[in-house]
PDB file of C-alpha atoms and ligand atoms in Angstrom:
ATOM      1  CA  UNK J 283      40.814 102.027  63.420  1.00  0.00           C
ATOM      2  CA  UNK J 284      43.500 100.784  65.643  1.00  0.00           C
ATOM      3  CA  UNK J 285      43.693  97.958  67.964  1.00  0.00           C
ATOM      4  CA  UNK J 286      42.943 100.509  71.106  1.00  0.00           C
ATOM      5  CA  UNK J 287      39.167 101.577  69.474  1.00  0.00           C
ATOM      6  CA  UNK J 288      38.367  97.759  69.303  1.00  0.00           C
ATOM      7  CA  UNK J 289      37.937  97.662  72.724  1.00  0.00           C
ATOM      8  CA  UNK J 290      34.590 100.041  72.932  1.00  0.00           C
ATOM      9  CA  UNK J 291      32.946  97.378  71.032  1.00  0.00           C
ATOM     10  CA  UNK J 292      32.555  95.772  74.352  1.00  0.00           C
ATOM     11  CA  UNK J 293      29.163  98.464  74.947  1.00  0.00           C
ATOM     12  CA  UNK J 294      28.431 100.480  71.431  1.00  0.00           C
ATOM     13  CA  UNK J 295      28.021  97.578  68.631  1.00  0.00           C
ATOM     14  CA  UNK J 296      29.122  94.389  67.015  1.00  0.00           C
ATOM     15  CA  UNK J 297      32.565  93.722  66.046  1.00  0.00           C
ATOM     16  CA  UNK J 298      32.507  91.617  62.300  1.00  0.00           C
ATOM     17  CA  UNK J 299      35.951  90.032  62.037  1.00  0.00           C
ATOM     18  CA  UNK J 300      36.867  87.581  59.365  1.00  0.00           C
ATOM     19  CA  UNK J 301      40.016  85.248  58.553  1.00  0.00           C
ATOM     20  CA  UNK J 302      41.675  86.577  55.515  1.00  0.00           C
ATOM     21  CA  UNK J 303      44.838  84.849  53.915  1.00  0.00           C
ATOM     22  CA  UNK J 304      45.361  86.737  50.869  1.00  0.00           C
ATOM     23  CA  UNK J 305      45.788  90.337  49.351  1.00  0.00           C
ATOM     24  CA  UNK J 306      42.843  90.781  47.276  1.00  0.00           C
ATOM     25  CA  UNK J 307      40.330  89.639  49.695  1.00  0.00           C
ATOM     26  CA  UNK J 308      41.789  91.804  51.969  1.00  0.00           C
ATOM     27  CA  UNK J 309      41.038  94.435  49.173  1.00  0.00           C
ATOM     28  CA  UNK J 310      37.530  93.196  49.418  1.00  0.00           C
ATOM     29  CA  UNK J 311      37.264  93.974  53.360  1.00  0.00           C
ATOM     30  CA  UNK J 312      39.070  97.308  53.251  1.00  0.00           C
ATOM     31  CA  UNK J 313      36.204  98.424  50.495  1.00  0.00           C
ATOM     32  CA  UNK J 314      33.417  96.979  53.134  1.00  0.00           C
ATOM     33  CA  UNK J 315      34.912  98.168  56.217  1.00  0.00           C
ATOM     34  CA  UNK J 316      35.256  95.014  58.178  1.00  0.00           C
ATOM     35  CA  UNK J 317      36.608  95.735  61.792  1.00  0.00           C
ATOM     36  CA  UNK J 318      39.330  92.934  62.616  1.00  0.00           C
ATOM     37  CA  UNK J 319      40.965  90.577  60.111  1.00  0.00           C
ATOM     38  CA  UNK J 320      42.290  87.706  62.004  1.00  0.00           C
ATOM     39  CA  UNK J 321      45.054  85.497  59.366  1.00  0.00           C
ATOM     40  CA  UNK J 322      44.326  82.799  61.028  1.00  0.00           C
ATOM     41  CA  UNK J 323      46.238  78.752  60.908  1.00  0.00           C
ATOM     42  CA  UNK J 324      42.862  78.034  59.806  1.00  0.00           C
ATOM     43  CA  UNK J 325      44.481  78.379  56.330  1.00  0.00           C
ATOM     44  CA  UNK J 326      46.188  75.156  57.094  1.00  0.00           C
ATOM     45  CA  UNK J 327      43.194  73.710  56.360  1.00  0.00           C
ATOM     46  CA  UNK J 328      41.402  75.907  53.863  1.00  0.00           C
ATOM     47  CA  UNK J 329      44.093  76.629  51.521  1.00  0.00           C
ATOM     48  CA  UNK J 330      46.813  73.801  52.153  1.00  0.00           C
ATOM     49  CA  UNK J 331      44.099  70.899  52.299  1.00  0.00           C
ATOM     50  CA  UNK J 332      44.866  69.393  55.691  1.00  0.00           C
ATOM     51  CA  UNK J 333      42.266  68.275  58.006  1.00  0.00           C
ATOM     52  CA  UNK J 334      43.817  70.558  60.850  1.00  0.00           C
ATOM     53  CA  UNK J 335      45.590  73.326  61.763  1.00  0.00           C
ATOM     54  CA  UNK J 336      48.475  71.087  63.339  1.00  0.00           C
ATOM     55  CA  UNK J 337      50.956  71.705  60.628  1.00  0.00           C
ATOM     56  CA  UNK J 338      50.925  75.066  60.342  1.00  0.00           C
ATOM     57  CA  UNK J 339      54.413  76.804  60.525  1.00  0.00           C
ATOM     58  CA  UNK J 340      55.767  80.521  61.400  1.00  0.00           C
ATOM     59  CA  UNK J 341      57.078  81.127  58.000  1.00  0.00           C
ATOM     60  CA  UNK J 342      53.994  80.226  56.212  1.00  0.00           C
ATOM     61  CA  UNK J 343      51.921  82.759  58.588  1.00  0.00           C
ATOM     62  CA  UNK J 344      54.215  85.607  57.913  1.00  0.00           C
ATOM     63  CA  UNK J 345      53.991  84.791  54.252  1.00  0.00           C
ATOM     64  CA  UNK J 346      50.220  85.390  54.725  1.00  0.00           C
ATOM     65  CA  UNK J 347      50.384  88.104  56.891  1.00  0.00           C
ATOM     66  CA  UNK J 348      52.872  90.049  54.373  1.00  0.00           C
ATOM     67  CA  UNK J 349      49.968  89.378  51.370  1.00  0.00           C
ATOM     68  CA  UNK J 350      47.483  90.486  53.747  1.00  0.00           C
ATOM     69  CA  UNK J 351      48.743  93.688  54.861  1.00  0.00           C
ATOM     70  CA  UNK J 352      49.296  94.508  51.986  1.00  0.00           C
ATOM     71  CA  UNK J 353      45.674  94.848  50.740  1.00  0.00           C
ATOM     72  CA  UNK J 354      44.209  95.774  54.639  1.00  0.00           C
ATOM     73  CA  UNK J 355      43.757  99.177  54.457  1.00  0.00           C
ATOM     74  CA  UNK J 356      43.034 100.731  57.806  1.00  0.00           C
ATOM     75  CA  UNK J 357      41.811  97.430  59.261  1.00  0.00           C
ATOM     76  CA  UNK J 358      43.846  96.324  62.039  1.00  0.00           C
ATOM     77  CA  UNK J 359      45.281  92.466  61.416  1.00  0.00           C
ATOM     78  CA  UNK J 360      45.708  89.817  64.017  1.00  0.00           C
ATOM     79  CA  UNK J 361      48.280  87.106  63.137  1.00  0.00           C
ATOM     80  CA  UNK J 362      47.468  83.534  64.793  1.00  0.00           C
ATOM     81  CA  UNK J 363      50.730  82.485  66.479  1.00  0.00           C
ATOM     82  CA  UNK J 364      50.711  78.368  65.160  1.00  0.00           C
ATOM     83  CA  UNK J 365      51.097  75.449  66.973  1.00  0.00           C
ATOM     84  CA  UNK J 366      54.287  75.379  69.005  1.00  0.00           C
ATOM     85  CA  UNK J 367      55.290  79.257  67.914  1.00  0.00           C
ATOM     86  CA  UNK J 368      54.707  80.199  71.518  1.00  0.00           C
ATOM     87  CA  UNK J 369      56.051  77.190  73.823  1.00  0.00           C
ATOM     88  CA  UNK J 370      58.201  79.751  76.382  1.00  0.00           C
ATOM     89  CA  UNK J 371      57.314  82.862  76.769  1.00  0.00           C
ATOM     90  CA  UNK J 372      60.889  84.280  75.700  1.00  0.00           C
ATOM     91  CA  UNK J 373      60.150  81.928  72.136  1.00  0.00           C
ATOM     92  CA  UNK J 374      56.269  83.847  71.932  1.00  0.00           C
ATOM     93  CA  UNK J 375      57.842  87.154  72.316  1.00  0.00           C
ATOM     94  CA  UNK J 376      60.138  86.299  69.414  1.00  0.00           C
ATOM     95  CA  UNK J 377      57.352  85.310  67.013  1.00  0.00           C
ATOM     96  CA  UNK J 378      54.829  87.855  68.207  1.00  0.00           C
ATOM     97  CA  UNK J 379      57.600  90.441  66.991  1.00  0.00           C
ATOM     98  CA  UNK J 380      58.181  88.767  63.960  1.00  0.00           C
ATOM     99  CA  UNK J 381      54.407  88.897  63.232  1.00  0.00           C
ATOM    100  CA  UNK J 382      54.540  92.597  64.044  1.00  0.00           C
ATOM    101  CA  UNK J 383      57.583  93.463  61.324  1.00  0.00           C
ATOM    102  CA  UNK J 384      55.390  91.085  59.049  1.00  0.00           C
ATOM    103  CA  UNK J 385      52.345  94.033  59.224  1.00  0.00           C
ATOM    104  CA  UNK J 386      50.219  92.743  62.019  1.00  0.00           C
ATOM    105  CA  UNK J 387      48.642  94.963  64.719  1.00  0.00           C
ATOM    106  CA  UNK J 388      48.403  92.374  67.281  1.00  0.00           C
ATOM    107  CA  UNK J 389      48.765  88.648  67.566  1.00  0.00           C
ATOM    108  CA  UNK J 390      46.534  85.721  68.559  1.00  0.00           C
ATOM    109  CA  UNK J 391      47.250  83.564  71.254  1.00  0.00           C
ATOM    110  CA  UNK J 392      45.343  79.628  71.385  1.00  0.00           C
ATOM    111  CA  UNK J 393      44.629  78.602  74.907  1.00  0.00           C
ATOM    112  CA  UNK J 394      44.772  79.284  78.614  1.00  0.00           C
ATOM    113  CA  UNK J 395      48.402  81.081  78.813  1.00  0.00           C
ATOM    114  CA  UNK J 396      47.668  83.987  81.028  1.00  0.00           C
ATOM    115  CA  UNK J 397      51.799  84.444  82.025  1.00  0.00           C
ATOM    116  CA  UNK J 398      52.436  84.341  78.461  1.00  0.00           C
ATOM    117  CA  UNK J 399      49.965  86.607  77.358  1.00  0.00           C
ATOM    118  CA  UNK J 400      51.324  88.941  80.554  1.00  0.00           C
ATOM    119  CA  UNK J 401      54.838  88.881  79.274  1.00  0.00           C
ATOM    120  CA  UNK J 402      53.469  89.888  75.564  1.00  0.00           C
ATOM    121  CA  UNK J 403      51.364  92.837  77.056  1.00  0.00           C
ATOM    122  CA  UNK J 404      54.371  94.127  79.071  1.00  0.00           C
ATOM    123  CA  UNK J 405      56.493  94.038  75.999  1.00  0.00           C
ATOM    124  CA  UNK J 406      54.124  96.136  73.973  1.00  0.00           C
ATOM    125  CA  UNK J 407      52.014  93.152  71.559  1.00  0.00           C
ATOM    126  CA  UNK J 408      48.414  93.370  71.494  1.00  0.00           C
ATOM    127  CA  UNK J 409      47.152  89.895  72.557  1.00  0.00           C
ATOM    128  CA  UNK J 410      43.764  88.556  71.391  1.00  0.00           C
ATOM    129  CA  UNK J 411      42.512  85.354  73.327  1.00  0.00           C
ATOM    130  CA  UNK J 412      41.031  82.196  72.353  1.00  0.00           C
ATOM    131  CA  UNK J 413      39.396  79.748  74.108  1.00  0.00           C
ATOM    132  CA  UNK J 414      36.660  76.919  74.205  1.00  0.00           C
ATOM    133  CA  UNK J 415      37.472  74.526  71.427  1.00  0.00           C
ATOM    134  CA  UNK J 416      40.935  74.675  70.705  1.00  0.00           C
ATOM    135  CA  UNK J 417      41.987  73.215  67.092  1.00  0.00           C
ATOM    136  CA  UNK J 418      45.781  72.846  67.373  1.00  0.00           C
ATOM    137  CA  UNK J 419      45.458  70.588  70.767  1.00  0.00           C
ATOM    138  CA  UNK J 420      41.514  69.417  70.079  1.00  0.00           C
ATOM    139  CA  UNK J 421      41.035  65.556  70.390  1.00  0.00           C
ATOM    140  CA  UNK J 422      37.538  65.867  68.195  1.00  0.00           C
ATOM    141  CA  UNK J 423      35.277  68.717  66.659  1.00  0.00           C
ATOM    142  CA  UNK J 424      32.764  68.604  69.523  1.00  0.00           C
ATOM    143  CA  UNK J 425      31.377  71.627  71.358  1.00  0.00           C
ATOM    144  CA  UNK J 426      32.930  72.510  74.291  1.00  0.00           C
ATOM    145  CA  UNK J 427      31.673  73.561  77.941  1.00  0.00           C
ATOM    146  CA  UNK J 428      28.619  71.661  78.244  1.00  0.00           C
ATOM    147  CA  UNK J 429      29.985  70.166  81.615  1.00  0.00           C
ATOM    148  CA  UNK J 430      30.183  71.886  84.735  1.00  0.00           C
ATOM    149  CA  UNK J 431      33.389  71.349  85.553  1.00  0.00           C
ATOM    150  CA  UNK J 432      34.400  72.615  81.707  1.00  0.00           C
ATOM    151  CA  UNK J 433      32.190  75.668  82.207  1.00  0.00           C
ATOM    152  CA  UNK J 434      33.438  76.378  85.398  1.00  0.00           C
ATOM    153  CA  UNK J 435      37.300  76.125  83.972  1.00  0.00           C
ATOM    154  CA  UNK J 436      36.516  78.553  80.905  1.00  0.00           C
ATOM    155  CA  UNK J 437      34.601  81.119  83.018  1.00  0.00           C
ATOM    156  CA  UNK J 438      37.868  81.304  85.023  1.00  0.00           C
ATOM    157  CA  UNK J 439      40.300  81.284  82.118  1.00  0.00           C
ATOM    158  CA  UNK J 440      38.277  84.101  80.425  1.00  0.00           C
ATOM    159  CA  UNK J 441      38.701  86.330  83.389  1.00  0.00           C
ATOM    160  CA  UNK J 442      42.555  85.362  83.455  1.00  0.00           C
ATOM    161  CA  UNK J 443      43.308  86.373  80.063  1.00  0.00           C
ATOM    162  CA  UNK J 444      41.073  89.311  80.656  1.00  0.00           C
ATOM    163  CA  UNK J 445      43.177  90.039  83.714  1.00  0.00           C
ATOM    164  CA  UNK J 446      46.476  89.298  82.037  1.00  0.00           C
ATOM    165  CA  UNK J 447      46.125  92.064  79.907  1.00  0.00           C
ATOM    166  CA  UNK J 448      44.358  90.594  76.359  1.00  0.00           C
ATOM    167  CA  UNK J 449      42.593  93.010  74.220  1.00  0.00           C
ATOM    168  CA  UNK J 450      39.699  90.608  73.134  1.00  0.00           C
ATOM    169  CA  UNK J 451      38.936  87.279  73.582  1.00  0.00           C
ATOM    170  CA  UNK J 452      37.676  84.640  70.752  1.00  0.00           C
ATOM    171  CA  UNK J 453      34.964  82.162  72.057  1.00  0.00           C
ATOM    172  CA  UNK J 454      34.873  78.853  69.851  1.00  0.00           C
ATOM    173  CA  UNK J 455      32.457  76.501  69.973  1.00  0.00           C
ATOM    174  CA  UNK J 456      30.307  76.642  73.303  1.00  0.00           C
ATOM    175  CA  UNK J 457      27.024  76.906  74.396  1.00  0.00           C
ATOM    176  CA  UNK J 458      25.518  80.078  73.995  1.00  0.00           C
ATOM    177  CA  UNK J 459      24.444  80.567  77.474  1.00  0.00           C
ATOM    178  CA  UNK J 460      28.113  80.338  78.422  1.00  0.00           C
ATOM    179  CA  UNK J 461      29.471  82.523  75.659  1.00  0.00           C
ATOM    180  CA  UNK J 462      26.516  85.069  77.188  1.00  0.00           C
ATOM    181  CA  UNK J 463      27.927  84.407  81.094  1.00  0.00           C
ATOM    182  CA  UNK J 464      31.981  84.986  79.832  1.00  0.00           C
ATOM    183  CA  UNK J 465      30.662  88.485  77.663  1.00  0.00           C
ATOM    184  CA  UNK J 466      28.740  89.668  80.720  1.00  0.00           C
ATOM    185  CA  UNK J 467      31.983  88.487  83.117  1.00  0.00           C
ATOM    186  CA  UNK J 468      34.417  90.283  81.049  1.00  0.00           C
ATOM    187  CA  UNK J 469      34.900  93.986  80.162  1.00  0.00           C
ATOM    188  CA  UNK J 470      36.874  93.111  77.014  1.00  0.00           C
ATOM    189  CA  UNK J 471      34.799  92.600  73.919  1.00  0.00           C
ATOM    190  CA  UNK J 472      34.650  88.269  73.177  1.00  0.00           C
ATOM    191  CA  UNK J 473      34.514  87.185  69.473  1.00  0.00           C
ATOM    192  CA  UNK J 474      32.213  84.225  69.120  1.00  0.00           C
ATOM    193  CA  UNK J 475      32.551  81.576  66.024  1.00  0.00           C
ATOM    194  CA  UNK J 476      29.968  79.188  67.102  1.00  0.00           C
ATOM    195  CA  UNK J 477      29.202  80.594  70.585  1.00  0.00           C
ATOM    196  CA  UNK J 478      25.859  82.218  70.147  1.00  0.00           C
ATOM    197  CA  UNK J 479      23.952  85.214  69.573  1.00  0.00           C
ATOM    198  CA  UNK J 480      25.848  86.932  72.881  1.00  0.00           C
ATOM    199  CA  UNK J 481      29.324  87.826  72.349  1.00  0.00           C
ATOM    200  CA  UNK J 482      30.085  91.576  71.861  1.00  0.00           C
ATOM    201  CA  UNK J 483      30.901  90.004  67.887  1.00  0.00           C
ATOM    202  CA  UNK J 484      31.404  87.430  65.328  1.00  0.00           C
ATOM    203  CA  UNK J 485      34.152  86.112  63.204  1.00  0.00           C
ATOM    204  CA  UNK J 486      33.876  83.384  60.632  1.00  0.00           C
ATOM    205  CA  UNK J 487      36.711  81.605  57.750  1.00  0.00           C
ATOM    206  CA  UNK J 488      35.605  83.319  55.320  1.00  0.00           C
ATOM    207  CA  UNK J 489      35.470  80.473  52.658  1.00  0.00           C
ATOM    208  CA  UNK J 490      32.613  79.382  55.057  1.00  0.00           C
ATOM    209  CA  UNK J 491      30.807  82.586  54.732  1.00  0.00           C
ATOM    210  CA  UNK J 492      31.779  82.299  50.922  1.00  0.00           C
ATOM    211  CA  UNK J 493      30.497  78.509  50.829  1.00  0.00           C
ATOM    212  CA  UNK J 494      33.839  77.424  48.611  1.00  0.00           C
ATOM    213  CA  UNK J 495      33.710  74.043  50.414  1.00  0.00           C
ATOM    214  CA  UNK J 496      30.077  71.959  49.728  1.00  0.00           C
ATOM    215  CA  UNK J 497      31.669  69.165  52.204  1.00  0.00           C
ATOM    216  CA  UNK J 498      32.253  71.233  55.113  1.00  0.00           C
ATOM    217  CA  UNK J 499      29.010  72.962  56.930  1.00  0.00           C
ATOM    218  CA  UNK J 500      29.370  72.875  60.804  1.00  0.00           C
ATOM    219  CA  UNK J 501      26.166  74.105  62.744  1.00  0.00           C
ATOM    220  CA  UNK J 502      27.053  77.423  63.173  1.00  0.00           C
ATOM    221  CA  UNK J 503      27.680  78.374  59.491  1.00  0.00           C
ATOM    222  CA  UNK J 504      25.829  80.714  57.664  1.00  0.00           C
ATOM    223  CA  UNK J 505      26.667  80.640  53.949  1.00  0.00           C
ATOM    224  CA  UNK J 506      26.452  84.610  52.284  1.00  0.00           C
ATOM    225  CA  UNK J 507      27.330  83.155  49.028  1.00  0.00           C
ATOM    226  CA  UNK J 508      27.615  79.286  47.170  1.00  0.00           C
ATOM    227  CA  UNK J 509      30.943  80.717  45.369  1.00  0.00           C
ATOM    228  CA  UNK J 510      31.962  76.892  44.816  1.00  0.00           C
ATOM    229  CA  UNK J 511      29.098  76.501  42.564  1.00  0.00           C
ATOM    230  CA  UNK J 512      29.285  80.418  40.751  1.00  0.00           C
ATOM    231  CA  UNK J 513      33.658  79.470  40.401  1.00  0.00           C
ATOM    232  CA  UNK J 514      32.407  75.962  39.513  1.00  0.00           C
ATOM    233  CA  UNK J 515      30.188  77.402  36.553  1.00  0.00           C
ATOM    234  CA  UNK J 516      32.458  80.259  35.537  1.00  0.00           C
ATOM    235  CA  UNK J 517      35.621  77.691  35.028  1.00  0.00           C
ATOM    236  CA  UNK J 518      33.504  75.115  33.024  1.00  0.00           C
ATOM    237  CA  UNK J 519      31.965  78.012  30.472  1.00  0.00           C
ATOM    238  CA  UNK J 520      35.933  78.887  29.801  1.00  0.00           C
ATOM    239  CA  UNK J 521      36.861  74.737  29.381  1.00  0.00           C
ATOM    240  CA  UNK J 522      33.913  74.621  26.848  1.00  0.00           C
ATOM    241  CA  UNK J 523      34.775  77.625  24.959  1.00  0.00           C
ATOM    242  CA  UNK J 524      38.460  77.083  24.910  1.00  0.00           C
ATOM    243  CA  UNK J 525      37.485  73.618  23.208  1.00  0.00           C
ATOM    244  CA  UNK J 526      35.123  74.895  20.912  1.00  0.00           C
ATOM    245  CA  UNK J 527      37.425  77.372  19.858  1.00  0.00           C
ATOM    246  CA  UNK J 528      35.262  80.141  21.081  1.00  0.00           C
ATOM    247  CA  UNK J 529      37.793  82.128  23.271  1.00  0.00           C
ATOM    248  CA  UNK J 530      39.336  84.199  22.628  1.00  0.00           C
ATOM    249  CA  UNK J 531      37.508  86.234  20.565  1.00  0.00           C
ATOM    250  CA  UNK J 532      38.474  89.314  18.776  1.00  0.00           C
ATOM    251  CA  UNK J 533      37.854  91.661  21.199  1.00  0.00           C
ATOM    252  CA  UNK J 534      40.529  89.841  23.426  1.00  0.00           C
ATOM    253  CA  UNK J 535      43.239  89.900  20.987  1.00  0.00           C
ATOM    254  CA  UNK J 536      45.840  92.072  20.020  1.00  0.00           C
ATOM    255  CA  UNK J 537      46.492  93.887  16.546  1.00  0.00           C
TER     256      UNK J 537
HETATM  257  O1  KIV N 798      42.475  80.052  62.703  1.00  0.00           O
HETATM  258  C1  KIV N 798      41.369  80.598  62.718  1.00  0.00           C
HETATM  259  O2  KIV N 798      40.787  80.934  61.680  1.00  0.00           O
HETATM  260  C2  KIV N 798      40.747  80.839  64.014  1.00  0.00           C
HETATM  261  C3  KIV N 798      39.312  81.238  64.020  1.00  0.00           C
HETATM  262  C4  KIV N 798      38.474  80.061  63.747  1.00  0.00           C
HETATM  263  C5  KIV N 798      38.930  81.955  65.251  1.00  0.00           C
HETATM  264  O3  KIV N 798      41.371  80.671  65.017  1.00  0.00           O
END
């Protein structure tokens, strides 16, 4: 699969992508055949423990993205371009490319920047789009587009990015009638996390999916797994056989 073939997911089925920060998960998707990967700055909060996205850097994306690609076999990555990695166009194009020699297929782009996204295009990076709640500027967690003026702005930013040239477009946290309006108004495929049952596909953080956080649940999570509780249970059999001096055992030792 390449990043050209995503686009007929716009009429023939639904496109699963997932975040992925790490090479053996990656493993994991490459055995299931998962379409996109997106690394996304959600990792800021889902593997560095802050309560946004805010602080990601460049240099801790590409360190993702190099784990990543490593294990992504045939699956086409996106890299998340973090907070203030894209602030002039000339300064995007630098980190999109740097993204590239890191392994990714295409880059992804936070926000209504059509002229950016342009400038990308024209220089050869595949740009996905993301709009609708917007965690590295967001003032709360709320759902966004519920007013008409706010649903009027994102049907007309969607067809801008479309226009400027992006590949796909992420829709985050909107009604679903609205995430159905923008995936009829657009011939790109859209990518809904919490946008409804509408958009051409789906991606979730996949410690979400996993359930590896019991505190954090939003709405439009559906938990595959309860991995905190399976790691949880797996980690305290070890403590109590370490202390009881039941492992190792002789099977795990050498002669
Ligand atoms: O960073 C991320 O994981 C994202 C998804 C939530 C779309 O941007």
């Amino acid at each position: 699969m390449n990043i050209e073939e995503i686009k007929k997911f716009k009429k023939n089925e639904k496109l699963v992508m997932l975040t992925c920060y790490d090479f053996q998960m990656a493993k994991i998707f490459s055995s299931v055949g998962v379409d996109l990967i997106l690394v996304g700055d959600s990792l800021g909060m889902v593997f560095q423990g802050d309560s946004t996205t805010k602080n990601v850097t460049m240099e801790q994306m590409l360190y993702h993205v190099e784990a990543v690609a490593k294990g992504a076999k045939s699956i086409p990555i996106v890299g998340d371009m973090p907070i203030h990695s894209y602030s002039t166009k000339e300064i995007a194009l630098e980190n999109a490319q740097r993204f590239i020699n890191a392994g990714a297929d295409a880059i992804k782009l936070e926000g209504y920047f059509p002229e950016t996204i342009n400038y990308l295009v024209k220089n050869g990076i595949p740009v996905q789009g993301h709009i609708g709640l917007l965690p590295q500027t967001y003032e709360s967690f709320k759902v966004v587009g519920r007013k008409k003026e706010d649903h009027d702005r994102l049907l007309k930013e969607a067809k801008e990015i479309e226009q400027a040239g992006a590949f796909t477009l992420v829709l985050e946290s909107i009604p679903e009638q609205l995430g159905k309006e923008i995936s009829e108004l657009v011939a790109i495929p859209t990518i809904g996390i919490g946008a409804g049952r509408f958009c051409d596909g789906q991606v979730l953080v996949i410690n979400d999916l996993l359930g590896m956080d019991p505190d954090f649940h939003p709405k439009f999570v559906k938990r595959y797994a309860n991995l905190f509780e399976i790691i949880a249970h797996a980690v305290s059999q070890y403590k109590k056989e370490v202390k009881e001096g039941n492992y190792p055992q002789k099977e795990q030792v050498y002669e």
